[in-house]
Structure formats: structure tokens, C-alpha cells
mmCIF file of C-alpha atoms and ligand atoms in Angstrom:
data_model
loop_
_atom_site.group_PDB
_atom_site.id
_atom_site.type_symbol
_atom_site.label_atom_id
_atom_site.label_comp_id
_atom_site.label_asym_id
_atom_site.label_seq_id
_atom_site.Cartn_x
_atom_site.Cartn_y
_atom_site.Cartn_z
ATOM 1 C CA MET P 1 39.910 229.988 93.291
ATOM 2 C CA THR P 2 43.567 229.022 92.929
ATOM 3 C CA PRO P 3 45.217 228.851 96.340
ATOM 4 C CA THR P 4 48.950 228.490 96.431
ATOM 5 C CA THR P 5 49.479 225.498 98.667
ATOM 6 C CA LEU P 6 48.284 221.950 98.688
ATOM 7 C CA THR P 7 49.975 219.538 101.023
ATOM 8 C CA THR P 8 52.133 217.101 99.124
ATOM 9 C CA PRO P 9 52.729 213.453 99.985
ATOM 10 C CA ALA P 10 56.168 214.168 101.392
ATOM 11 C CA ALA P 11 55.159 217.232 103.364
ATOM 12 C CA ALA P 12 52.343 215.567 105.244
ATOM 13 C CA THR P 13 52.914 213.957 108.598
ATOM 14 C CA SER P 14 52.964 210.217 109.175
ATOM 15 C CA GLY P 15 49.831 208.183 108.614
ATOM 16 C CA SER P 16 48.825 207.568 112.227
ATOM 17 C CA ALA P 17 45.103 207.773 112.988
ATOM 18 C CA ARG P 18 45.504 211.074 114.826
ATOM 19 C CA GLY P 19 47.588 212.530 112.006
ATOM 20 C CA PHE P 20 44.913 211.606 109.502
ATOM 21 C CA ALA P 21 42.077 213.035 111.648
ATOM 22 C CA GLY P 22 43.972 216.251 112.321
ATOM 23 C CA GLU P 23 44.786 216.769 108.665
ATOM 24 C CA VAL P 24 41.262 215.959 107.510
ATOM 25 C CA ARG P 25 39.958 218.577 109.905
ATOM 26 C CA HIS P 26 42.569 221.164 108.955
ATOM 27 C CA PHE P 27 42.234 220.780 105.178
ATOM 28 C CA LEU P 28 38.435 220.452 105.046
ATOM 29 C CA MET P 29 38.198 223.758 106.903
ATOM 30 C CA GLN P 30 40.366 225.596 104.320
ATOM 31 C CA GLN P 31 38.741 227.709 101.640
ATOM 32 C CA PRO P 32 38.522 226.107 99.108
ATOM 33 C CA ARG P 33 38.107 222.823 100.966
ATOM 34 C CA GLN P 34 40.848 220.313 100.256
ATOM 35 C CA LEU P 35 42.355 216.992 101.330
ATOM 36 C CA PRO P 36 46.025 215.940 100.985
ATOM 37 C CA SER P 37 46.550 213.626 98.017
ATOM 38 C CA ARG P 38 48.765 211.235 99.958
ATOM 39 C CA TYR P 39 45.645 209.884 101.677
ATOM 40 C CA LEU P 40 44.349 208.550 98.346
ATOM 41 C CA TYR P 41 46.643 205.545 98.825
ATOM 42 C CA ASP P 42 45.097 203.188 101.353
ATOM 43 C CA ASP P 43 45.005 199.506 100.261
ATOM 44 C CA LEU P 44 41.995 200.006 97.968
ATOM 45 C CA GLY P 45 43.322 203.337 96.675
ATOM 46 C CA SER P 46 46.675 201.763 95.829
ATOM 47 C CA ALA P 47 44.912 198.943 93.977
ATOM 48 C CA LEU P 48 42.805 201.484 92.061
ATOM 49 C CA PHE P 49 45.955 203.423 91.170
ATOM 50 C CA GLU P 50 47.548 200.204 89.844
ATOM 51 C CA ALA P 51 44.424 199.778 87.695
ATOM 52 C CA ILE P 52 44.714 203.384 86.449
ATOM 53 C CA CYS P 53 48.241 202.585 85.244
ATOM 54 C CA ARG P 54 46.786 199.917 82.949
ATOM 55 C CA LEU P 55 44.140 202.176 81.409
ATOM 56 C CA PRO P 56 44.702 203.059 77.748
ATOM 57 C CA TRP P 57 44.001 206.726 78.635
ATOM 58 C CA TYR P 58 46.766 206.873 81.282
ATOM 59 C CA PRO P 59 49.937 206.221 79.274
ATOM 60 C CA LEU P 60 52.484 207.583 81.798
ATOM 61 C CA THR P 61 53.570 204.272 83.297
ATOM 62 C CA ARG P 62 54.035 202.509 79.965
ATOM 63 C CA ALA P 63 55.899 205.462 78.431
ATOM 64 C CA GLU P 64 58.270 205.591 81.391
ATOM 65 C CA LEU P 65 58.892 201.843 81.261
ATOM 66 C CA ARG P 66 59.811 202.069 77.569
ATOM 67 C CA LEU P 67 62.303 204.853 78.298
ATOM 68 C CA LEU P 68 63.834 202.935 81.222
ATOM 69 C CA GLU P 69 64.239 199.812 79.106
ATOM 70 C CA GLY P 70 65.642 201.699 76.134
ATOM 71 C CA HIS P 71 68.259 203.649 78.112
ATOM 72 C CA ALA P 72 69.084 201.223 80.919
ATOM 73 C CA ARG P 73 72.792 201.015 80.108
ATOM 74 C CA GLU P 74 73.271 204.763 80.059
ATOM 75 C CA ILE P 75 71.329 205.161 83.310
ATOM 76 C CA LEU P 76 72.992 202.279 85.122
ATOM 77 C CA ASP P 77 76.573 202.883 84.035
ATOM 78 C CA ALA P 78 79.509 200.971 85.436
ATOM 79 C CA GLY P 79 80.242 203.204 88.425
ATOM 80 C CA VAL P 80 76.847 202.759 90.095
ATOM 81 C CA THR P 81 76.961 200.393 93.089
ATOM 82 C CA THR P 82 73.907 201.602 94.996
ATOM 83 C CA ILE P 83 70.409 202.469 93.786
ATOM 84 C CA VAL P 84 67.902 204.293 95.974
ATOM 85 C CA GLU P 85 64.282 204.438 94.862
ATOM 86 C CA LEU P 86 61.833 206.820 96.517
ATOM 87 C CA GLY P 87 58.380 205.230 96.209
ATOM 88 C CA PRO P 88 59.206 201.991 94.345
ATOM 89 C CA GLY P 89 55.592 200.736 94.179
ATOM 90 C CA SER P 90 55.656 197.128 93.008
ATOM 91 C CA GLY P 91 59.339 197.327 92.027
ATOM 92 C CA ALA P 92 58.528 196.699 88.357
ATOM 93 C CA LYS P 93 60.313 199.803 87.023
ATOM 94 C CA LEU P 94 63.540 199.243 88.914
ATOM 95 C CA SER P 95 63.386 195.615 87.886
ATOM 96 C CA ALA P 96 63.115 196.604 84.208
ATOM 97 C CA LEU P 97 66.065 198.957 84.602
ATOM 98 C CA ILE P 98 68.242 196.251 86.153
ATOM 99 C CA ALA P 99 67.216 193.706 83.515
ATOM 100 C CA GLY P 100 67.934 196.217 80.741
ATOM 101 C CA ALA P 101 71.438 196.879 82.044
ATOM 102 C CA GLY P 102 72.495 193.301 81.202
ATOM 103 C CA ASN P 103 74.575 190.745 83.051
ATOM 104 C CA ASP P 104 77.991 192.371 82.960
ATOM 105 C CA ARG P 105 77.176 194.787 85.788
ATOM 106 C CA GLY P 106 78.663 194.431 89.262
ATOM 107 C CA ARG P 107 76.939 193.872 92.555
ATOM 108 C CA LEU P 108 74.087 196.297 93.408
ATOM 109 C CA ASP P 109 72.732 197.480 96.734
ATOM 110 C CA LEU P 110 69.084 198.491 96.356
ATOM 111 C CA HIS P 111 67.499 200.791 98.932
ATOM 112 C CA LEU P 112 63.721 201.128 98.722
ATOM 113 C CA VAL P 113 61.946 203.953 100.548
ATOM 114 C CA ASP P 114 58.157 203.781 100.879
ATOM 115 C CA VAL P 115 55.484 204.395 103.525
ATOM 116 C CA SER P 116 53.619 201.245 102.496
ATOM 117 C CA GLY P 117 54.808 197.983 104.040
ATOM 118 C CA VAL P 118 52.761 196.031 101.485
ATOM 119 C CA ALA P 119 54.483 197.802 98.574
ATOM 120 C CA LEU P 120 57.926 197.245 100.121
ATOM 121 C CA ALA P 121 57.318 193.530 100.594
ATOM 122 C CA GLN P 122 56.170 193.157 96.996
ATOM 123 C CA ALA P 123 59.069 195.195 95.614
ATOM 124 C CA ARG P 124 61.537 193.120 97.633
ATOM 125 C CA ARG P 125 60.142 189.889 96.178
ATOM 126 C CA THR P 126 60.331 191.255 92.635
ATOM 127 C CA LEU P 127 63.865 192.603 92.973
ATOM 128 C CA GLU P 128 65.370 189.638 94.789
ATOM 129 C CA GLU P 129 64.770 187.657 91.594
ATOM 130 C CA HIS P 130 67.847 189.355 90.120
ATOM 131 C CA GLN P 131 71.328 187.927 90.583
ATOM 132 C CA ASN P 132 73.877 189.827 92.597
ATOM 133 C CA VAL P 133 71.601 192.318 94.345
ATOM 134 C CA ARG P 134 70.997 193.109 98.000
ATOM 135 C CA VAL P 135 67.658 194.723 98.917
ATOM 136 C CA VAL P 136 67.293 197.044 101.917
ATOM 137 C CA THR P 137 63.813 198.421 102.659
ATOM 138 C CA HIS P 138 63.092 201.645 104.531
ATOM 139 C CA ARG P 139 59.515 202.063 105.695
ATOM 140 C CA ALA P 140 59.625 205.845 105.856
ATOM 141 C CA THR P 141 58.559 209.094 104.247
ATOM 142 C CA TYR P 142 60.840 210.387 101.500
ATOM 143 C CA GLU P 143 62.314 212.910 103.940
ATOM 144 C CA THR P 144 63.172 210.395 106.648
ATOM 145 C CA GLY P 145 64.388 207.886 104.090
ATOM 146 C CA LEU P 146 66.711 210.465 102.542
ATOM 147 C CA GLU P 147 68.126 211.325 105.961
ATOM 148 C CA GLU P 148 68.812 207.655 106.705
ATOM 149 C CA LEU P 149 70.513 207.286 103.351
ATOM 150 C CA GLY P 150 72.595 210.412 103.847
ATOM 151 C CA LEU P 151 74.019 208.784 106.963
ATOM 152 C CA ALA P 152 74.653 205.497 105.140
ATOM 153 C CA ARG P 153 76.895 206.989 102.459
ATOM 154 C CA THR P 154 78.982 204.562 100.423
ATOM 155 C CA LEU P 155 82.748 204.873 100.475
ATOM 156 C CA THR P 156 83.208 203.275 97.101
ATOM 157 C CA GLY P 157 81.085 203.576 94.024
ATOM 158 C CA ARG P 158 78.342 206.017 93.154
ATOM 159 C CA ARG P 159 74.697 206.120 94.062
ATOM 160 C CA LEU P 160 71.792 206.484 91.670
ATOM 161 C CA THR P 161 68.547 207.852 93.138
ATOM 162 C CA LEU P 162 65.255 207.282 91.313
ATOM 163 C CA PHE P 163 62.105 209.367 91.611
ATOM 164 C CA LEU P 164 59.761 208.077 88.943
ATOM 165 C CA GLY P 165 56.129 208.014 87.877
ATOM 166 C CA SER P 166 55.797 211.812 87.770
ATOM 167 C CA ASN P 167 55.281 211.736 91.512
ATOM 168 C CA ILE P 168 57.064 215.082 91.553
ATOM 169 C CA GLY P 169 53.948 216.439 89.828
ATOM 170 C CA ASN P 170 52.033 216.331 93.123
ATOM 171 C CA PHE P 171 54.275 219.001 94.688
ATOM 172 C CA ASP P 172 53.492 222.659 94.270
ATOM 173 C CA PRO P 173 56.558 224.636 93.082
ATOM 174 C CA PRO P 174 57.896 225.590 96.556
ATOM 175 C CA GLY P 175 57.408 222.031 97.823
ATOM 176 C CA ARG P 176 59.058 220.672 94.696
ATOM 177 C CA ASP P 177 62.144 222.852 95.138
ATOM 178 C CA ALA P 178 62.407 221.948 98.821
ATOM 179 C CA PHE P 179 62.148 218.278 97.908
ATOM 180 C CA LEU P 180 64.837 218.519 95.191
ATOM 181 C CA GLY P 181 67.044 220.362 97.681
ATOM 182 C CA SER P 182 66.697 217.559 100.223
ATOM 183 C CA VAL P 183 67.522 214.957 97.572
ATOM 184 C CA ARG P 184 70.634 216.936 96.616
ATOM 185 C CA SER P 185 71.707 217.227 100.288
ATOM 186 C CA ALA P 186 71.526 213.472 100.701
ATOM 187 C CA LEU P 187 73.865 212.937 97.724
ATOM 188 C CA ASP P 188 77.591 213.277 97.168
ATOM 189 C CA ARG P 189 79.021 215.099 94.202
ATOM 190 C CA GLY P 190 79.068 212.706 91.233
ATOM 191 C CA ASP P 191 76.045 210.712 92.420
ATOM 192 C CA THR P 192 73.202 210.620 89.908
ATOM 193 C CA PHE P 193 69.469 211.303 90.051
ATOM 194 C CA LEU P 194 66.862 210.038 87.593
ATOM 195 C CA LEU P 195 63.580 211.934 87.469
ATOM 196 C CA GLY P 196 60.476 210.769 85.551
ATOM 197 C CA VAL P 197 58.094 213.622 84.692
ATOM 198 C CA ASP P 198 54.913 213.832 82.658
ATOM 199 C CA LEU P 199 54.874 216.632 80.085
ATOM 200 C CA VAL P 200 52.334 219.199 78.996
ATOM 201 C CA LYS P 201 50.231 217.723 76.184
ATOM 202 C CA PRO P 202 46.961 218.482 74.407
ATOM 203 C CA VAL P 203 44.253 219.270 76.938
ATOM 204 C CA PRO P 204 41.826 216.539 75.726
ATOM 205 C CA ASP P 205 44.528 213.909 76.385
ATOM 206 C CA LEU P 206 45.158 215.296 79.855
ATOM 207 C CA ARG P 207 41.472 215.348 80.683
ATOM 208 C CA LEU P 208 40.983 211.737 79.550
ATOM 209 C CA ALA P 209 43.992 210.599 81.589
ATOM 210 C CA TYR P 210 42.394 212.026 84.739
ATOM 211 C CA ASP P 211 38.729 211.406 83.900
ATOM 212 C CA ASP P 212 38.690 208.037 82.172
ATOM 213 C CA PRO P 213 35.503 206.650 80.598
ATOM 214 C CA LEU P 214 35.635 203.533 82.803
ATOM 215 C CA GLY P 215 35.372 205.670 85.915
ATOM 216 C CA VAL P 216 38.425 204.148 87.595
ATOM 217 C CA THR P 217 39.928 207.560 88.361
ATOM 218 C CA ALA P 218 36.559 208.708 89.709
ATOM 219 C CA ALA P 219 36.533 205.660 92.013
ATOM 220 C CA PHE P 220 40.139 206.400 93.060
ATOM 221 C CA ASN P 221 39.125 209.946 93.975
ATOM 222 C CA LEU P 222 35.813 209.043 95.710
ATOM 223 C CA ASN P 223 37.589 206.336 97.696
ATOM 224 C CA LEU P 224 39.132 209.115 99.764
ATOM 225 C CA LEU P 225 35.644 209.920 101.108
ATOM 226 C CA ALA P 226 34.970 206.196 101.631
ATOM 227 C CA ARG P 227 38.202 206.006 103.606
ATOM 228 C CA ILE P 228 37.170 208.961 105.777
ATOM 229 C CA ASN P 229 33.787 207.312 106.375
ATOM 230 C CA CYS P 230 35.480 204.045 107.385
ATOM 231 C CA GLU P 231 38.360 205.299 109.464
ATOM 232 C CA LEU P 232 36.923 208.499 110.934
ATOM 233 C CA GLN P 233 33.192 207.647 111.111
ATOM 234 C CA GLY P 234 32.352 210.225 108.445
ATOM 235 C CA ASP P 235 28.939 210.340 106.799
ATOM 236 C CA PHE P 236 29.832 211.438 103.246
ATOM 237 C CA ASP P 237 27.177 210.203 100.793
ATOM 238 C CA LEU P 238 29.370 209.004 97.932
ATOM 239 C CA HIS P 239 26.410 209.261 95.554
ATOM 240 C CA GLY P 240 26.196 212.973 96.341
ATOM 241 C CA PHE P 241 29.638 213.795 94.880
ATOM 242 C CA SER P 242 31.067 213.837 91.343
ATOM 243 C CA HIS P 243 34.639 213.453 90.212
ATOM 244 C CA LEU P 244 36.100 216.473 88.378
ATOM 245 C CA ALA P 245 39.401 216.781 86.515
ATOM 246 C CA ILE P 246 40.188 220.396 85.662
ATOM 247 C CA TRP P 247 43.140 221.631 83.607
ATOM 248 C CA ASN P 248 44.501 224.785 85.220
ATOM 249 C CA GLU P 249 46.354 226.375 82.328
ATOM 250 C CA GLU P 250 47.874 229.207 84.330
ATOM 251 C CA ARG P 251 49.487 226.827 86.848
ATOM 252 C CA SER P 252 50.071 224.021 84.337
ATOM 253 C CA ARG P 253 48.391 221.412 86.463
ATOM 254 C CA ILE P 254 45.490 218.980 86.415
ATOM 255 C CA GLU P 255 43.391 219.329 89.537
ATOM 256 C CA MET P 256 41.176 216.562 90.862
ATOM 257 C CA HIS P 257 38.158 217.690 92.826
ATOM 258 C CA LEU P 258 35.064 216.100 94.358
ATOM 259 C CA ARG P 259 32.023 218.269 93.637
ATOM 260 C CA SER P 260 29.006 218.278 95.889
ATOM 261 C CA ASP P 261 25.961 217.732 93.669
ATOM 262 C CA ARG P 262 23.545 219.296 96.160
ATOM 263 C CA ARG P 263 23.416 221.201 99.399
ATOM 264 C CA GLN P 264 24.392 218.722 102.079
ATOM 265 C CA ARG P 265 25.495 218.545 105.680
ATOM 266 C CA ILE P 266 28.613 216.527 106.436
ATOM 267 C CA ALA P 267 29.956 215.319 109.749
ATOM 268 C CA VAL P 268 33.203 213.521 110.507
ATOM 269 C CA PRO P 269 33.019 212.948 114.265
ATOM 270 C CA SER P 270 36.467 211.413 114.747
ATOM 271 C CA ALA P 271 38.026 214.421 113.017
ATOM 272 C CA ASP P 272 35.773 216.742 115.000
ATOM 273 C CA VAL P 273 34.332 218.529 111.947
ATOM 274 C CA ALA P 274 30.828 219.254 110.706
ATOM 275 C CA PHE P 275 29.951 221.600 107.854
ATOM 276 C CA VAL P 276 27.574 222.288 105.002
ATOM 277 C CA MET P 277 28.556 222.024 101.347
ATOM 278 C CA GLU P 278 26.730 224.084 98.739
ATOM 279 C CA PRO P 279 25.762 222.630 95.337
ATOM 280 C CA GLY P 280 28.799 222.846 93.057
ATOM 281 C CA GLU P 281 31.237 223.436 95.919
ATOM 282 C CA THR P 282 34.295 221.190 95.655
ATOM 283 C CA ILE P 283 36.910 219.434 97.754
ATOM 284 C CA TRP P 284 40.285 219.682 96.017
ATOM 285 C CA THR P 285 42.093 216.353 96.383
ATOM 286 C CA GLU P 286 45.126 216.429 94.079
ATOM 287 C CA SER P 287 47.247 218.516 91.747
ATOM 288 C CA SER P 288 49.377 216.957 89.012
ATOM 289 C CA TYR P 289 51.739 219.534 87.578
ATOM 290 C CA LYS P 290 52.800 219.021 83.965
ATOM 291 C CA TYR P 291 56.112 220.357 82.683
ATOM 292 C CA GLN P 292 57.951 221.337 79.510
ATOM 293 C CA PRO P 293 61.340 219.586 79.063
ATOM 294 C CA PRO P 294 63.442 222.760 79.607
ATOM 295 C CA ASP P 295 61.576 223.468 82.899
ATOM 296 C CA ILE P 296 62.838 220.139 84.212
ATOM 297 C CA VAL P 297 66.426 221.020 83.306
ATOM 298 C CA SER P 298 66.211 224.389 85.042
ATOM 299 C CA MET P 299 64.560 223.100 88.220
ATOM 300 C CA LEU P 300 67.347 220.513 88.526
ATOM 301 C CA GLU P 301 70.080 223.064 87.842
ATOM 302 C CA ARG P 302 68.674 225.432 90.477
ATOM 303 C CA SER P 303 68.834 222.577 92.997
ATOM 304 C CA GLY P 304 72.508 221.729 92.490
ATOM 305 C CA PHE P 305 72.382 219.197 89.660
ATOM 306 C CA GLY P 306 73.892 219.180 86.186
ATOM 307 C CA VAL P 307 71.783 217.455 83.533
ATOM 308 C CA ARG P 308 73.544 214.617 81.691
ATOM 309 C CA ALA P 309 70.735 213.443 79.448
ATOM 310 C CA GLN P 310 67.046 213.893 78.823
ATOM 311 C CA TRP P 311 65.012 211.290 76.936
ATOM 312 C CA ILE P 312 61.523 212.067 75.727
ATOM 313 C CA ASP P 313 58.738 209.785 74.603
ATOM 314 C CA ALA P 314 57.384 211.849 71.720
ATOM 315 C CA VAL P 315 54.130 209.908 71.425
ATOM 316 C CA ASP P 316 52.948 210.022 75.025
ATOM 317 C CA ARG P 317 54.932 213.139 76.035
ATOM 318 C CA PHE P 318 56.870 211.849 79.036
ATOM 319 C CA ALA P 319 60.457 212.705 80.022
ATOM 320 C CA LEU P 320 63.216 210.896 81.892
ATOM 321 C CA THR P 321 65.998 213.238 82.955
ATOM 322 C CA LEU P 322 69.347 211.975 84.238
ATOM 323 C CA ALA P 323 71.218 214.486 86.377
ATOM 324 C CA GLU P 324 74.456 214.503 88.345
ATOM 325 C CA ALA P 325 75.022 216.144 91.721
ATOM 326 C CA THR P 326 77.515 218.970 91.131
HETATM 327 C C1 LIG B 1 50.991 208.807 91.091
HETATM 328 C C2 LIG B 1 50.764 211.095 91.616
HETATM 329 C C3 LIG B 1 51.833 210.460 89.599
HETATM 330 O O1 LIG B 1 49.273 212.468 89.451
HETATM 331 O O2 LIG B 1 49.236 211.204 87.687
HETATM 332 C C4 LIG B 1 46.573 209.180 88.732
HETATM 333 C C5 LIG B 1 48.218 209.912 90.605
HETATM 334 N N1 LIG B 1 45.920 210.746 90.039
HETATM 335 N N2 LIG B 1 45.353 209.573 88.356
HETATM 336 C C6 LIG B 1 49.290 211.362 88.904
HETATM 337 C C7 LIG B 1 46.936 209.941 89.805
HETATM 338 C C8 LIG B 1 44.950 210.501 89.150
HETATM 339 C C9 LIG B 1 49.437 210.113 89.762
HETATM 340 N N3 LIG B 1 50.740 210.129 90.529
#
């Protein structure tokens, strides 16, 4: 019951209606049934994710912010003139990094790459509060954004690329390596890359982080079915499914699933699918891989980076790793 591939946010095609319908059809017909996790983030899904980040049981965001604030000067050293962030969200993390670096820094060009226009607009507002910055937004997938940035190389100064929030955890290992390779290709030797990754921790903590007692993560997961009902005329009965968070020890990942509580027939006319789900059968909606600190160093080294520093939050088990393109 452990297939090897799950489409990652970056690997999926653009979010046009036909792309969504085609992918819903394709992935629901797989065995086991699945849906790409990138579709969790419509407007409501993004708001639910923001709420997850404030839950006491989901400490990732706060741990990462503490590390960014505590090491801002080492991360944003004097040579950096350009910062690229893949998936900036609200811009709060980059903002904390810039604030933590102090006032003696030079001018900064900030390039923000995100598929969400709403997120980009908010991040721009947040970041333009800082003195001496220029914000450029790229409404694009990571891949397209990286290509654009590869073309817009700077002649002076170095670039720092950020990939935070343990978003890398959604990639399966081949997808992860391909992604790191495309980041490396977009960089020049001497440019830096900062990667935020959640670490393996006691299983009860992991389960609570992905199955919180307030049910916010369950709502985040079920919203994917609500979205399919809304946008593709699906007839999923949201009361007929339960949220599951399963720790897969062998693959070192938390899997989110939606379990059918009974035998039920499902139709999604605009995706041209109809099928029956058995009681207990699940739709696999997300994987979040968790790493050990040395795994992060070796995956970066295999992709053409040398690691300069790794900072670990010992309490919440989260790592920031600063690497240099070699
Ligand atoms: C935003 C992908 C890093 O995997 O922890 C939160 C998404 N899923 N709770 C993660 C998520 C369930 C989150 N990432």
C-alpha cells in the first residue's frame, strides 16, 4: 500500500480548470486513489493552512521563525544583493530575516515566486515596509520562476534563494532531487540557498501536528473534496469521509488520507469520473517527509551544494541549512 510516486506541488501542471479536472480524474483512478497536495491551497485551503501554523500542535512555523531571527546576520551576509523566495506565503519569514539583519545592509532586490496572486500581493505589501528594498513578483510555478531567475542573473553581488516551511517535505525523493537540481542550475557558483526542513521526532508529536484536536487539519484535508464539489460539480458527501494522518516509518513520512466511512458511489462529472469507494478505502492527499539533519546535508551535497551551516531547534526539531552553490 505504499506506491512510489505522489505528484508534488512543483511537478503538477498549472491550475487551469482543465488541468485540475484532468489531474483529479487521473489521480482518483490510481490504486490507491490519490489527489495532488498542491490542490489543497485554494483561498479557503490557504486560510486553513495559515490557521494550522498558529496551532500549538504545529510548531514548524514558529521554530523556523526563531531560527531565522537568531541567525539573520549569518544568513544575510554582506555580499547578498538579491534574495529569491520560492513560495513566500504572507512574506512574514523573509520580513523577519531582513529585520534581523539590521540597518547596515545594502540595497536588496527581492524576487518572490508563487502561484497565488493573493499571496504575492500580501507579501509585497509586507516587504515594501522595509527601507532600501525593491520587490519583484513572479506569478509562476517554482520551475518557471527558477527559469526566469536564471535568465535574470545579477552581474554584481550574490543571490540567496529561500525554500522554507518544510515545503520540500511534500516531494518524494526523486522529485526532491530533481527540484534541488533545478535550483542549483538556476544559481551561480557562490550563490547561497537556505532550506527549512522539519525533522523526524517522536511519533505522537508528529501525529498531533497532522491530526490536531481542533480539527483544523481535518478541515484543511476535507476542503479538497469541497473544492472538487464546487469547481467540478462533484458529489462527495463530506460527512462520509474521515481525516487520517498516518506515520509511514519505512518512508519517513506523514501521510494524509481521506477515508471513506462506508460504501459509497462518487461522481465528478466535470472531471468525467464515477466510481465506488469501499468502507475504509482512502484517498491519499499529501505526504510530508521528515528528515534527520545529516540527510539534509547529503541531499544538498549530491545536488551540487556545499553546506556552510546547519542550525537546529532542539525543542521542536526543525532545521535551517545554509548551503553554497559549488
Ligand atoms: C506546507 C507542505 C509544509 O506538510 O507540514 C500542514 C502542509 N499539511 N498540515 C506540511 C500541511 C498538513 C505543510 N507544508
